[in-house]
Structures are given as C-alpha cells and as structure tokens.
Amino acid sequence: MTLNTQAITPHLGAFVCGLDLSRQPDAALRDALEDAMARHLVLVIQDQDLSPAQLRDLALTFAPPHLHHADDNVHFADGLPEVLELRRDAEGGHLFGGGGWHADVTFQKPAGYFSFLHARVLPPVGGDTGFASTVAAFNALSPGMQAMLRGMSAVHSYDGPDRPEHKTLTVTHPVVRKHSMTGAEGLYLNTMFVTRFDGMTPEESQPLLLWLEAHMTRMEFTLRLRWQPGHLVIWDNRFTLHYPSNDFSGHPRRMIRCATLEPN
Ligand code: OGA
Ligand code: MN
C-alpha cells in the first residue's frame, strides 16, 4: 500500500493526507506508516479527529506506551494513563517540554520511540513545533568526528544537567545509533537530559555537547511546523529532536499526546 506523502524538507518530515486513523490501521497501513516513518522521521497526518482513546489505540499498534508519573503539571486525557492532555491556558503557564530541543523519554530503557501528538485547540498564531533530524546532522560531520562519536556513550538523566543524577531514571546510551530498517546513523544526544559523556565529567562534556546541539539544530536539518486543526504528528525520538515554541499568549493551546517506548 502506498501513502499519499509530500516531503516537507529533503531530510525530514512529510505531510500525509487521505487517511482516517480513528479506526485502527490494518497490517498493510501500519507497515506503510512504519516505512514512511523510517524515511521521513516525522509525519504530519492531516484531517484527523481522534479521541484520547483512539489516539492511544493507534499508538499501541506500534509500541507499548510510556506511562508518565502523575504530577501537578500532568493531566491525563479522559483519565487514561497512556494519554496526556497538554494544556496551556490563555493566561500562559506551562508548555510541556517548553524550553529547549529534546527527545522524549531518553532517560530510561526501553527509551522513547514514536510520540503521537494531536492538536485539539490551537492559538490563531504561534505555538509552532520545531523538529531536527539527527541523521542529517550525523551525515554532515567529518569522518574523524563520526568515528570518535561512534566510540562514545552518554549519560541521560531525568532531572537533566546541573542536578544530581536521578536515582532510578538515569541510563547510558551510545551516542550514535543505527536505524534497523534503513541503516541510517543518527546522533542520540539532547541537552535536556544528557548530563555528560560516559567516563567524563560534566565540565569536560559540556563544550562538545553544546557544539553538537548547535550542529544538530542547524536550519538545514530542521523543519518548523505551523499546526493546523486536525494535525496528528508522529515523530521518532531515536533520530529527531523537537522544540515547542513558547511564543504565544492570550490564547489557549490544547494537545493530546501518547508517547511510546522502543519495542524489544
Ligand atoms: C511533547 C512535546 C511539543 C509541543 O509532547 O513531548 O514536546 O509543541 N510537545 O507541544
Ligand atoms: Mn517532547
């Protein structure tokens, strides 16, 4: 089965139209979506209208859910433990993941896999989300830098840098990962959760980490999505970073989100 896709940039992202994902995809559609994800890493599926339960059922055809712990800023959509409602009120306040480039749930194993984010209420302008391809970023490095990074690992911790490493949610991942379907290699680093390179101090790690973040988020490796009603975005947390833009006020923004974990 072929999807109706339109690439957004040469490296990253595609619009997909002509689907109704409110019913669970059959095997052929699931495989076509997985194949499109392997090629584009971010899919913007247009004209969807999914309830939290439908979003969960869609996500779970790909992988097991990440269950977020309860906290003051976390709202479960329709009380479902797999689906968060990301609420930002007209008065402002919390934007989930606001404040930097990151990938979801890199601080544990299994780590974050595909995240599913569906627009429910959007501000008239603003609240765009940036995405960056860490594959394009890796490919643009010199052979010497690529070889060095292939030999390195990094420590990812829930509370991020400048805080003690979290007692349970701290893991070490290789800095370069390879896509099992395409063989593409990508940088697996983000400044929200990486505290240091394995075997090095945070101070030693910081200059290279910051340089790599600047490199990964170069314009050529990114896209900026202006959300439209009905958009459902799926991104691959293993090979992309994303950035929620906290640039609007006076209007609410509501999204529903289901994050999944790498299948074994
Ligand atoms: C997320 C996230 C981005 C946004 O759901 O993990 O970072 O623009 N959201 O809401
Ligand atoms: Mn996020």
PDB file of C-alpha atoms and ligand atoms in Angstrom:
ATOM      1  CA  MET A   1       0.000   0.000   0.000  1.00  0.00           C
ATOM      2  CA  THR A   2       1.302   3.478  -0.821  1.00  0.00           C
ATOM      3  CA  LEU A   3       0.638   6.522   1.287  1.00  0.00           C
ATOM      4  CA  ASN A   4      -0.056   9.921  -0.170  1.00  0.00           C
ATOM      5  CA  THR A   5       3.025  11.718   1.205  1.00  0.00           C
ATOM      6  CA  GLN A   6       4.560  15.063   0.422  1.00  0.00           C
ATOM      7  CA  ALA A   7       8.043  15.706   1.807  1.00  0.00           C
ATOM      8  CA  ILE A   8       8.458  18.876   3.881  1.00  0.00           C
ATOM      9  CA  THR A   9      12.254  19.082   3.579  1.00  0.00           C
ATOM     10  CA  PRO A  10      14.769  16.786   1.836  1.00  0.00           C
ATOM     11  CA  HIS A  11      15.911  15.404   5.192  1.00  0.00           C
ATOM     12  CA  LEU A  12      12.914  15.416   7.441  1.00  0.00           C
ATOM     13  CA  GLY A  13       9.137  15.343   7.607  1.00  0.00           C
ATOM     14  CA  ALA A  14       6.252  14.575   5.299  1.00  0.00           C
ATOM     15  CA  PHE A  15       2.612  15.565   5.109  1.00  0.00           C
ATOM     16  CA  VAL A  16       0.251  12.625   4.722  1.00  0.00           C
ATOM     17  CA  CYS A  17      -3.316  13.036   3.521  1.00  0.00           C
ATOM     18  CA  GLY A  18      -6.206  10.732   2.723  1.00  0.00           C
ATOM     19  CA  LEU A  19      -6.174   8.657   5.928  1.00  0.00           C
ATOM     20  CA  ASP A  20      -8.673   8.103   8.707  1.00  0.00           C
ATOM     21  CA  LEU A  21      -6.817   6.844  11.762  1.00  0.00           C
ATOM     22  CA  SER A  22      -9.835   6.886  14.063  1.00  0.00           C
ATOM     23  CA  ARG A  23     -10.171   3.200  13.216  1.00  0.00           C
ATOM     24  CA  GLN A  24      -7.136   1.087  13.976  1.00  0.00           C
ATOM     25  CA  PRO A  25      -4.911   0.597  10.929  1.00  0.00           C
ATOM     26  CA  ASP A  26      -4.774  -2.855   9.363  1.00  0.00           C
ATOM     27  CA  ALA A  27      -1.379  -4.544   8.931  1.00  0.00           C
ATOM     28  CA  ALA A  28      -0.776  -3.067   5.471  1.00  0.00           C
ATOM     29  CA  LEU A  29      -1.427   0.506   6.626  1.00  0.00           C
ATOM     30  CA  ARG A  30       0.600   0.004   9.778  1.00  0.00           C
ATOM     31  CA  ASP A  31       3.558  -1.232   7.724  1.00  0.00           C
ATOM     32  CA  ALA A  32       3.206   1.663   5.278  1.00  0.00           C
ATOM     33  CA  LEU A  33       3.239   4.157   8.159  1.00  0.00           C
ATOM     34  CA  GLU A  34       6.274   2.472   9.701  1.00  0.00           C
ATOM     35  CA  ASP A  35       8.037   2.582   6.351  1.00  0.00           C
ATOM     36  CA  ALA A  36       7.191   6.281   5.899  1.00  0.00           C
ATOM     37  CA  MET A  37       8.427   6.970   9.439  1.00  0.00           C
ATOM     38  CA  ALA A  38      11.740   5.263   8.616  1.00  0.00           C
ATOM     39  CA  ARG A  39      12.163   7.525   5.592  1.00  0.00           C
ATOM     40  CA  HIS A  40      10.824  10.844   6.933  1.00  0.00           C
ATOM     41  CA  LEU A  41      11.139  10.520  10.763  1.00  0.00           C
ATOM     42  CA  VAL A  42       8.252  12.995  11.250  1.00  0.00           C
ATOM     43  CA  LEU A  43       4.804  12.508   9.698  1.00  0.00           C
ATOM     44  CA  VAL A  44       2.173  15.250   9.756  1.00  0.00           C
ATOM     45  CA  ILE A  45      -1.092  13.431   9.151  1.00  0.00           C
ATOM     46  CA  GLN A  46      -3.805  15.828   8.102  1.00  0.00           C
ATOM     47  CA  ASP A  47      -7.556  15.989   8.815  1.00  0.00           C
ATOM     48  CA  GLN A  48      -7.775  13.670  11.798  1.00  0.00           C
ATOM     49  CA  ASP A  49     -10.256  13.847  14.667  1.00  0.00           C
ATOM     50  CA  LEU A  50      -9.234  11.376  17.348  1.00  0.00           C
ATOM     51  CA  SER A  51     -10.422  10.966  20.913  1.00  0.00           C
ATOM     52  CA  PRO A  52      -7.806  10.200  23.563  1.00  0.00           C
ATOM     53  CA  ALA A  53      -8.782   6.501  23.451  1.00  0.00           C
ATOM     54  CA  GLN A  54      -8.464   6.430  19.648  1.00  0.00           C
ATOM     55  CA  LEU A  55      -5.038   8.106  19.858  1.00  0.00           C
ATOM     56  CA  ARG A  56      -3.942   5.501  22.404  1.00  0.00           C
ATOM     57  CA  ASP A  57      -5.226   2.614  20.287  1.00  0.00           C
ATOM     58  CA  LEU A  58      -3.361   3.956  17.253  1.00  0.00           C
ATOM     59  CA  ALA A  59      -0.102   4.417  19.181  1.00  0.00           C
ATOM     60  CA  LEU A  60      -0.309   0.961  20.734  1.00  0.00           C
ATOM     61  CA  THR A  61      -0.405  -0.706  17.312  1.00  0.00           C
ATOM     62  CA  PHE A  62       3.253   0.421  17.039  1.00  0.00           C
ATOM     63  CA  ALA A  63       4.726   0.024  20.507  1.00  0.00           C
ATOM     64  CA  PRO A  64       3.980  -0.105  24.252  1.00  0.00           C
ATOM     65  CA  PRO A  65       3.067   3.176  25.961  1.00  0.00           C
ATOM     66  CA  HIS A  66       5.199   5.338  28.175  1.00  0.00           C
ATOM     67  CA  LEU A  67       3.241   5.831  31.386  1.00  0.00           C
ATOM     68  CA  HIS A  68       4.004   9.297  32.759  1.00  0.00           C
ATOM     69  CA  HIS A  69       4.058   9.627  36.524  1.00  0.00           C
ATOM     70  CA  ALA A  70       1.372  11.906  37.970  1.00  0.00           C
ATOM     71  CA  ASP A  71       2.439  15.426  38.915  1.00  0.00           C
ATOM     72  CA  ASP A  72       0.917  18.883  39.151  1.00  0.00           C
ATOM     73  CA  ASN A  73       1.607  19.754  35.528  1.00  0.00           C
ATOM     74  CA  VAL A  74       0.396  16.428  34.164  1.00  0.00           C
ATOM     75  CA  HIS A  75      -3.221  15.924  33.121  1.00  0.00           C
ATOM     76  CA  PHE A  76      -4.364  12.528  31.891  1.00  0.00           C
ATOM     77  CA  ALA A  77      -6.791  12.923  28.981  1.00  0.00           C
ATOM     78  CA  ASP A  78     -10.147  11.295  29.841  1.00  0.00           C
ATOM     79  CA  GLY A  79      -8.326   9.753  32.811  1.00  0.00           C
ATOM     80  CA  LEU A  80      -6.324   7.441  30.515  1.00  0.00           C
ATOM     81  CA  PRO A  81      -2.853   6.697  31.925  1.00  0.00           C
ATOM     82  CA  GLU A  82      -1.363   6.413  28.402  1.00  0.00           C
ATOM     83  CA  VAL A  83      -2.564   9.806  27.123  1.00  0.00           C
ATOM     84  CA  LEU A  84      -1.602  13.235  28.397  1.00  0.00           C
ATOM     85  CA  GLU A  85      -3.524  16.408  27.729  1.00  0.00           C
ATOM     86  CA  LEU A  86      -1.034  19.243  27.212  1.00  0.00           C
ATOM     87  CA  ARG A  87      -2.881  22.321  28.362  1.00  0.00           C
ATOM     88  CA  ARG A  88      -1.704  25.843  28.094  1.00  0.00           C
ATOM     89  CA  ASP A  89      -4.299  28.362  29.146  1.00  0.00           C
ATOM     90  CA  ALA A  90      -4.880  31.832  27.769  1.00  0.00           C
ATOM     91  CA  GLU A  91      -3.137  33.248  30.860  1.00  0.00           C
ATOM     92  CA  GLY A  92       0.013  31.404  29.866  1.00  0.00           C
ATOM     93  CA  GLY A  93       1.784  28.914  32.037  1.00  0.00           C
ATOM     94  CA  HIS A  94       3.326  25.583  31.376  1.00  0.00           C
ATOM     95  CA  LEU A  95       4.147  24.361  27.876  1.00  0.00           C
ATOM     96  CA  PHE A  96       5.086  20.675  28.033  1.00  0.00           C
ATOM     97  CA  GLY A  97       8.736  20.241  27.109  1.00  0.00           C
ATOM     98  CA  GLY A  98       8.928  24.015  26.639  1.00  0.00           C
ATOM     99  CA  GLY A  99      12.372  25.447  26.947  1.00  0.00           C
ATOM    100  CA  GLY A 100      14.578  23.511  24.656  1.00  0.00           C
ATOM    101  CA  TRP A 101      15.428  20.998  21.998  1.00  0.00           C
ATOM    102  CA  HIS A 102      14.920  17.466  23.275  1.00  0.00           C
ATOM    103  CA  ALA A 103      13.765  13.944  22.525  1.00  0.00           C
ATOM    104  CA  ASP A 104      11.165  12.262  24.714  1.00  0.00           C
ATOM    105  CA  VAL A 105      11.991   9.726  27.429  1.00  0.00           C
ATOM    106  CA  THR A 106      15.708   9.191  26.726  1.00  0.00           C
ATOM    107  CA  PHE A 107      16.410   8.775  30.465  1.00  0.00           C
ATOM    108  CA  GLN A 108      15.334   5.130  30.685  1.00  0.00           C
ATOM    109  CA  LYS A 109      15.499   1.786  28.892  1.00  0.00           C
ATOM    110  CA  PRO A 110      13.495   0.988  26.907  1.00  0.00           C
ATOM    111  CA  ALA A 111      13.659   4.641  25.835  1.00  0.00           C
ATOM    112  CA  GLY A 112      11.216   6.816  23.919  1.00  0.00           C
ATOM    113  CA  TYR A 113      10.197   5.609  20.454  1.00  0.00           C
ATOM    114  CA  PHE A 114       7.387   7.229  18.437  1.00  0.00           C
ATOM    115  CA  SER A 115       5.420  10.072  20.061  1.00  0.00           C
ATOM    116  CA  PHE A 116       1.917  10.897  18.810  1.00  0.00           C
ATOM    117  CA  LEU A 117       0.695  14.477  19.247  1.00  0.00           C
ATOM    118  CA  HIS A 118      -2.762  15.598  18.090  1.00  0.00           C
ATOM    119  CA  ALA A 119      -3.924  19.206  18.011  1.00  0.00           C
ATOM    120  CA  ARG A 120      -7.265  19.916  19.749  1.00  0.00           C
ATOM    121  CA  VAL A 121      -7.248  23.682  20.388  1.00  0.00           C
ATOM    122  CA  LEU A 122      -4.689  25.951  18.725  1.00  0.00           C
ATOM    123  CA  PRO A 123      -3.834  29.620  19.131  1.00  0.00           C
ATOM    124  CA  PRO A 124      -4.506  31.682  15.978  1.00  0.00           C
ATOM    125  CA  VAL A 125      -0.757  32.033  15.502  1.00  0.00           C
ATOM    126  CA  GLY A 126       2.240  30.724  17.457  1.00  0.00           C
ATOM    127  CA  GLY A 127       2.913  27.508  19.333  1.00  0.00           C
ATOM    128  CA  ASP A 128       4.749  26.006  16.370  1.00  0.00           C
ATOM    129  CA  THR A 129       6.944  22.961  16.954  1.00  0.00           C
ATOM    130  CA  GLY A 130      10.458  22.637  15.548  1.00  0.00           C
ATOM    131  CA  PHE A 131      11.903  19.260  14.544  1.00  0.00           C
ATOM    132  CA  ALA A 132      15.526  18.381  13.731  1.00  0.00           C
ATOM    133  CA  SER A 133      16.980  15.315  12.003  1.00  0.00           C
ATOM    134  CA  THR A 134      19.903  13.898  13.932  1.00  0.00           C
ATOM    135  CA  VAL A 135      20.612  11.658  10.922  1.00  0.00           C
ATOM    136  CA  ALA A 136      21.200  14.629   8.637  1.00  0.00           C
ATOM    137  CA  ALA A 137      23.357  16.138  11.386  1.00  0.00           C
ATOM    138  CA  PHE A 138      25.454  12.982  11.743  1.00  0.00           C
ATOM    139  CA  ASN A 139      25.918  12.640   7.984  1.00  0.00           C
ATOM    140  CA  ALA A 140      27.268  16.190   7.772  1.00  0.00           C
ATOM    141  CA  LEU A 141      30.089  15.544  10.271  1.00  0.00           C
ATOM    142  CA  SER A 142      33.647  14.779   9.198  1.00  0.00           C
ATOM    143  CA  PRO A 143      34.727  11.095   9.131  1.00  0.00           C
ATOM    144  CA  GLY A 144      37.053  11.758  12.069  1.00  0.00           C
ATOM    145  CA  MET A 145      34.297  13.222  14.237  1.00  0.00           C
ATOM    146  CA  GLN A 146      31.900  10.442  13.205  1.00  0.00           C
ATOM    147  CA  ALA A 147      34.435   7.775  14.176  1.00  0.00           C
ATOM    148  CA  MET A 148      35.121   9.419  17.542  1.00  0.00           C
ATOM    149  CA  LEU A 149      31.398   9.719  18.366  1.00  0.00           C
ATOM    150  CA  ARG A 150      30.713   6.095  17.352  1.00  0.00           C
ATOM    151  CA  GLY A 151      33.018   5.074  20.206  1.00  0.00           C
ATOM    152  CA  MET A 152      31.278   7.220  22.837  1.00  0.00           C
ATOM    153  CA  SER A 153      28.291   6.852  25.157  1.00  0.00           C
ATOM    154  CA  ALA A 154      26.358   9.482  27.101  1.00  0.00           C
ATOM    155  CA  VAL A 155      24.546   9.527  30.438  1.00  0.00           C
ATOM    156  CA  HIS A 156      20.886  10.611  30.240  1.00  0.00           C
ATOM    157  CA  SER A 157      19.118  11.523  33.477  1.00  0.00           C
ATOM    158  CA  TYR A 158      15.520  12.612  34.158  1.00  0.00           C
ATOM    159  CA  ASP A 159      16.438  15.806  36.024  1.00  0.00           C
ATOM    160  CA  GLY A 160      18.921  16.845  33.348  1.00  0.00           C
ATOM    161  CA  PRO A 161      22.241  18.652  33.679  1.00  0.00           C
ATOM    162  CA  ASP A 162      23.224  20.745  36.708  1.00  0.00           C
ATOM    163  CA  ARG A 163      21.262  18.443  39.030  1.00  0.00           C
ATOM    164  CA  PRO A 164      22.310  15.249  40.811  1.00  0.00           C
ATOM    165  CA  GLU A 165      21.791  12.197  38.611  1.00  0.00           C
ATOM    166  CA  HIS A 166      18.325  10.735  39.213  1.00  0.00           C
ATOM    167  CA  LYS A 167      18.444   7.574  41.335  1.00  0.00           C
ATOM    168  CA  THR A 168      16.321   5.403  39.073  1.00  0.00           C
ATOM    169  CA  LEU A 169      15.841   7.340  35.812  1.00  0.00           C
ATOM    170  CA  THR A 170      19.489   7.538  34.716  1.00  0.00           C
ATOM    171  CA  VAL A 171      20.912   5.409  31.895  1.00  0.00           C
ATOM    172  CA  THR A 172      23.819   5.291  29.465  1.00  0.00           C
ATOM    173  CA  HIS A 173      23.173   5.156  25.709  1.00  0.00           C
ATOM    174  CA  PRO A 174      25.586   5.028  22.758  1.00  0.00           C
ATOM    175  CA  VAL A 175      25.974   8.486  21.171  1.00  0.00           C
ATOM    176  CA  VAL A 176      25.392   7.117  17.667  1.00  0.00           C
ATOM    177  CA  ARG A 177      22.515   4.813  16.869  1.00  0.00           C
ATOM    178  CA  LYS A 178      21.731   2.916  13.714  1.00  0.00           C
ATOM    179  CA  HIS A 179      18.225   2.608  12.274  1.00  0.00           C
ATOM    180  CA  SER A 180      17.309  -1.075  11.990  1.00  0.00           C
ATOM    181  CA  MET A 181      15.262  -0.583   8.796  1.00  0.00           C
ATOM    182  CA  THR A 182      17.374   1.924   6.851  1.00  0.00           C
ATOM    183  CA  GLY A 183      20.841   1.511   8.363  1.00  0.00           C
ATOM    184  CA  ALA A 184      20.972   5.313   8.807  1.00  0.00           C
ATOM    185  CA  GLU A 185      23.058   6.540  11.728  1.00  0.00           C
ATOM    186  CA  GLY A 186      21.917   9.387  13.965  1.00  0.00           C
ATOM    187  CA  LEU A 187      23.204  11.290  16.969  1.00  0.00           C
ATOM    188  CA  TYR A 188      21.409  10.307  20.153  1.00  0.00           C
ATOM    189  CA  LEU A 189      22.013  13.311  22.389  1.00  0.00           C
ATOM    190  CA  ASN A 190      19.877  16.102  23.812  1.00  0.00           C
ATOM    191  CA  THR A 191      20.722  18.863  26.255  1.00  0.00           C
ATOM    192  CA  MET A 192      17.508  18.421  28.266  1.00  0.00           C
ATOM    193  CA  PHE A 193      18.549  15.030  29.674  1.00  0.00           C
ATOM    194  CA  VAL A 194      22.225  14.355  28.863  1.00  0.00           C
ATOM    195  CA  THR A 195      24.394  15.177  31.854  1.00  0.00           C
ATOM    196  CA  ARG A 196      27.782  14.108  30.460  1.00  0.00           C
ATOM    197  CA  PHE A 197      29.616  11.700  28.217  1.00  0.00           C
ATOM    198  CA  ASP A 198      30.321   8.336  29.837  1.00  0.00           C
ATOM    199  CA  GLY A 199      33.718   8.350  31.528  1.00  0.00           C
ATOM    200  CA  MET A 200      33.933  12.163  31.538  1.00  0.00           C
ATOM    201  CA  THR A 201      32.909  14.957  33.891  1.00  0.00           C
ATOM    202  CA  PRO A 202      30.012  17.306  33.085  1.00  0.00           C
ATOM    203  CA  GLU A 203      32.527  20.145  32.657  1.00  0.00           C
ATOM    204  CA  GLU A 204      34.559  18.144  30.162  1.00  0.00           C
ATOM    205  CA  SER A 205      31.418  17.068  28.308  1.00  0.00           C
ATOM    206  CA  GLN A 206      29.675  20.430  28.041  1.00  0.00           C
ATOM    207  CA  PRO A 207      31.649  22.086  25.212  1.00  0.00           C
ATOM    208  CA  LEU A 208      31.260  19.145  22.823  1.00  0.00           C
ATOM    209  CA  LEU A 209      27.632  18.613  23.824  1.00  0.00           C
ATOM    210  CA  LEU A 210      26.772  22.262  23.201  1.00  0.00           C
ATOM    211  CA  TRP A 211      28.598  22.278  19.889  1.00  0.00           C
ATOM    212  CA  LEU A 212      26.720  19.149  18.809  1.00  0.00           C
ATOM    213  CA  GLU A 213      23.385  20.675  19.814  1.00  0.00           C
ATOM    214  CA  ALA A 214      24.127  23.764  17.720  1.00  0.00           C
ATOM    215  CA  HIS A 215      25.143  21.495  14.853  1.00  0.00           C
ATOM    216  CA  MET A 216      22.070  19.224  15.134  1.00  0.00           C
ATOM    217  CA  THR A 217      19.714  22.194  15.061  1.00  0.00           C
ATOM    218  CA  ARG A 218      21.188  23.974  12.037  1.00  0.00           C
ATOM    219  CA  MET A 219      18.435  25.279   9.766  1.00  0.00           C
ATOM    220  CA  GLU A 220      19.285  22.744   7.060  1.00  0.00           C
ATOM    221  CA  PHE A 221      18.456  19.834   9.366  1.00  0.00           C
ATOM    222  CA  THR A 222      15.186  21.198  10.749  1.00  0.00           C
ATOM    223  CA  LEU A 223      11.581  21.906   9.921  1.00  0.00           C
ATOM    224  CA  ARG A 224       9.129  24.186  11.674  1.00  0.00           C
ATOM    225  CA  LEU A 225       5.548  23.002  11.835  1.00  0.00           C
ATOM    226  CA  ARG A 226       2.747  25.501  11.925  1.00  0.00           C
ATOM    227  CA  TRP A 227      -0.026  23.404  13.453  1.00  0.00           C
ATOM    228  CA  GLN A 228      -3.411  23.250  11.734  1.00  0.00           C
ATOM    229  CA  PRO A 229      -6.645  21.864  13.161  1.00  0.00           C
ATOM    230  CA  GLY A 230      -6.752  18.110  12.524  1.00  0.00           C
ATOM    231  CA  HIS A 231      -2.990  17.641  12.517  1.00  0.00           C
ATOM    232  CA  LEU A 232      -1.690  14.452  14.068  1.00  0.00           C
ATOM    233  CA  VAL A 233       2.102  14.365  14.210  1.00  0.00           C
ATOM    234  CA  ILE A 234       4.158  11.244  14.768  1.00  0.00           C
ATOM    235  CA  TRP A 235       7.888  11.648  15.388  1.00  0.00           C
ATOM    236  CA  ASP A 236      10.717   9.220  16.042  1.00  0.00           C
ATOM    237  CA  ASN A 237      12.504  10.132  19.267  1.00  0.00           C
ATOM    238  CA  ARG A 238      15.505   7.976  18.350  1.00  0.00           C
ATOM    239  CA  PHE A 239      16.517  10.107  15.346  1.00  0.00           C
ATOM    240  CA  THR A 240      14.953  13.540  15.863  1.00  0.00           C
ATOM    241  CA  LEU A 241      14.839  16.393  18.346  1.00  0.00           C
ATOM    242  CA  HIS A 242      11.845  18.681  18.824  1.00  0.00           C
ATOM    243  CA  TYR A 243      11.287  22.164  20.224  1.00  0.00           C
ATOM    244  CA  PRO A 244       7.960  23.535  21.467  1.00  0.00           C
ATOM    245  CA  SER A 245       7.826  27.246  20.776  1.00  0.00           C
ATOM    246  CA  ASN A 246       6.608  29.190  23.799  1.00  0.00           C
ATOM    247  CA  ASP A 247       5.887  32.331  21.789  1.00  0.00           C
ATOM    248  CA  PHE A 248       2.168  32.985  22.275  1.00  0.00           C
ATOM    249  CA  SER A 249      -0.081  34.336  24.985  1.00  0.00           C
ATOM    250  CA  GLY A 250      -3.707  35.310  25.308  1.00  0.00           C
ATOM    251  CA  HIS A 251      -4.975  32.102  23.703  1.00  0.00           C
ATOM    252  CA  PRO A 252      -5.240  28.522  24.888  1.00  0.00           C
ATOM    253  CA  ARG A 253      -3.448  25.579  23.276  1.00  0.00           C
ATOM    254  CA  ARG A 254      -4.512  22.012  23.911  1.00  0.00           C
ATOM    255  CA  MET A 255      -2.968  18.867  22.534  1.00  0.00           C
ATOM    256  CA  ILE A 256      -3.340  15.205  23.325  1.00  0.00           C
ATOM    257  CA  ARG A 257      -0.226  13.078  23.388  1.00  0.00           C
ATOM    258  CA  CYS A 258       0.723   9.447  23.617  1.00  0.00           C
ATOM    259  CA  ALA A 259       4.412   8.591  23.835  1.00  0.00           C
ATOM    260  CA  THR A 260       5.603   5.037  23.220  1.00  0.00           C
ATOM    261  CA  LEU A 261       8.677   3.036  24.214  1.00  0.00           C
ATOM    262  CA  GLU A 262      11.073   1.147  21.984  1.00  0.00           C
ATOM    263  CA  PRO A 263       9.774  -2.332  21.309  1.00  0.00           C
ATOM    264  CA  ASN A 264      12.318  -5.094  22.062  1.00  0.00           C
TER     265      ASN A 264
HETATM  266  C1  OGA B   1       5.871  16.646  23.659  1.00  0.00           C
HETATM  267  C2  OGA B   1       6.331  17.973  23.242  1.00  0.00           C
HETATM  268  C3  OGA B   1       5.743  19.757  21.732  1.00  0.00           C
HETATM  269  C4  OGA B   1       4.634  20.734  21.547  1.00  0.00           C
HETATM  270  O1  OGA B   1       4.651  16.402  23.580  1.00  0.00           O
HETATM  271  O2  OGA B   1       6.703  15.807  24.025  1.00  0.00           O
HETATM  272  O3  OGA B   1       7.485  18.280  23.405  1.00  0.00           O
HETATM  273  O4  OGA B   1       4.785  21.591  20.681  1.00  0.00           O
HETATM  274  N1  OGA B   1       5.404  18.741  22.647  1.00  0.00           N
HETATM  275  O5  OGA B   1       3.624  20.650  22.262  1.00  0.00           O
HETATM  276 MN    MN B   2       8.685  16.400  23.982  1.00  0.00          MN
END
